[in-house]
Amino acid sequence: MSVLDDIVAGVREDLAAREATVPAADLRALLAEAPAPRDPMPHFRRSGSSVIAEVKRRSPSKGELADIPDPASLAQEYAAGGAAAISVLTEQRRFGGSLDDLRAVRAAVDVPLLRKDFIVTGYQLLEARAAGADLALLIVAALDDDELRRLHAEARSLGLTVLVEVHDEAETERAVALGAELIGVNARNLKTLEVDPDAFTRLAPLVPDDRVLVAESGISGPTDVKRYVAEGARVVLVGEALVKDGAPREAVAAMTGVEA
């Protein structure tokens, strides 16, 4: 079993418990009164780099990253630094996140929010919207073609912007064929946790110019951002470097608006 398989198995167990407690119908009722999702794409398409700043306590590859007792306060620092969007890890077992983190961040900031999780069912998309998310992550490696198409369509029907994550050529071809507008290249292989520093360089040319590319993983500062922008990224998703930085507002600002 790969690392990704193990993570998804745990996600499904936790998901079953939540579904038993909160029926999908209850989530849909909440959405009837929810405000429309915020659209991050106009900002993402601007010249210069846009930053998705991540609230992330730990990861399977690095272990504990940061003690974040108040995710709302961290998100406010990100927003003040000019983050175009904020990513909130909601997977609990490996990343120490929760939907409560997402709700707390939503109450604190007005910028678009990404639910960062291992989404494998439409119920999780309903949860995302009910908790205030504007974007949802779909990881190509975790889904077959039918699941990917169905979840992408369901997310769009809920008004969510979808970040479709890839790691290799085959996954990139699937994302492009899907019609994904926002494609993230993760340098980390979630099946093995190994990092390929040249993944973005190799995969970016496979994505049509009308799509928006997001560089994920291994971004420590403006120098890395400049490199990715030069290779076609419009957006960078940064977690570890920001949660470990003692001045997250200034760190986000330094990575924002970087030109090639």
mmCIF file of N, CA and C in Angstrom, residues 66 74 77-78 240-252:
data_model
loop_
_atom_site.group_PDB
_atom_site.id
_atom_site.type_symbol
_atom_site.label_atom_id
_atom_site.label_comp_id
_atom_site.label_asym_id
_atom_site.label_seq_id
_atom_site.Cartn_x
_atom_site.Cartn_y
_atom_site.Cartn_z
ATOM 1 N N ALA A 66 4.676 23.180 12.911
ATOM 2 C CA ALA A 66 4.443 24.369 13.731
ATOM 3 C C ALA A 66 3.250 24.150 14.646
ATOM 4 N N LEU A 74 -3.186 33.405 12.273
ATOM 5 C CA LEU A 74 -2.197 33.188 11.218
ATOM 6 C C LEU A 74 -2.771 33.594 9.868
ATOM 7 N N GLU A 77 -2.638 37.266 9.298
ATOM 8 C CA GLU A 77 -1.300 37.709 8.916
ATOM 9 C C GLU A 77 -1.057 37.450 7.428
ATOM 10 N N TYR A 78 -1.470 36.282 6.965
ATOM 11 C CA TYR A 78 -1.341 35.968 5.538
ATOM 12 C C TYR A 78 -2.095 36.987 4.685
ATOM 13 N N GLU A 240 5.049 25.077 4.456
ATOM 14 C CA GLU A 240 6.103 24.902 5.455
ATOM 15 C C GLU A 240 6.921 26.172 5.676
ATOM 16 N N ALA A 241 7.355 26.817 4.601
ATOM 17 C CA ALA A 241 8.209 27.998 4.741
ATOM 18 C C ALA A 241 7.496 29.122 5.481
ATOM 19 N N LEU A 242 6.180 29.192 5.367
ATOM 20 C CA LEU A 242 5.441 30.274 6.016
ATOM 21 C C LEU A 242 5.119 29.967 7.465
ATOM 22 N N VAL A 243 4.721 28.717 7.767
ATOM 23 C CA VAL A 243 4.366 28.417 9.155
ATOM 24 C C VAL A 243 5.602 28.391 10.045
ATOM 25 N N LYS A 244 6.782 28.162 9.456
ATOM 26 C CA LYS A 244 8.015 28.171 10.235
ATOM 27 C C LYS A 244 8.623 29.566 10.353
ATOM 28 N N ASP A 245 8.171 30.487 9.508
ATOM 29 C CA ASP A 245 8.726 31.840 9.506
ATOM 30 C C ASP A 245 8.151 32.630 10.678
ATOM 31 N N GLY A 246 8.995 33.369 11.346
ATOM 32 C CA GLY A 246 8.529 34.165 12.469
ATOM 33 C C GLY A 246 7.748 35.396 12.063
ATOM 34 N N ALA A 247 7.756 35.715 10.774
ATOM 35 C CA ALA A 247 7.058 36.900 10.276
ATOM 36 C C ALA A 247 6.274 36.514 9.019
ATOM 37 N N PRO A 248 5.170 35.781 9.182
ATOM 38 C CA PRO A 248 4.445 35.279 8.011
ATOM 39 C C PRO A 248 3.908 36.374 7.101
ATOM 40 N N ARG A 249 3.500 37.502 7.674
ATOM 41 C CA ARG A 249 2.989 38.605 6.849
ATOM 42 C C ARG A 249 4.063 39.091 5.882
ATOM 43 N N GLU A 250 5.250 39.313 6.412
ATOM 44 C CA GLU A 250 6.342 39.805 5.583
ATOM 45 C C GLU A 250 6.804 38.748 4.585
ATOM 46 N N ALA A 251 6.759 37.471 4.993
ATOM 47 C CA ALA A 251 7.191 36.393 4.085
ATOM 48 C C ALA A 251 6.242 36.277 2.898
ATOM 49 N N VAL A 252 4.938 36.393 3.134
ATOM 50 C CA VAL A 252 3.975 36.363 2.033
ATOM 51 C C VAL A 252 4.194 37.562 1.119
#
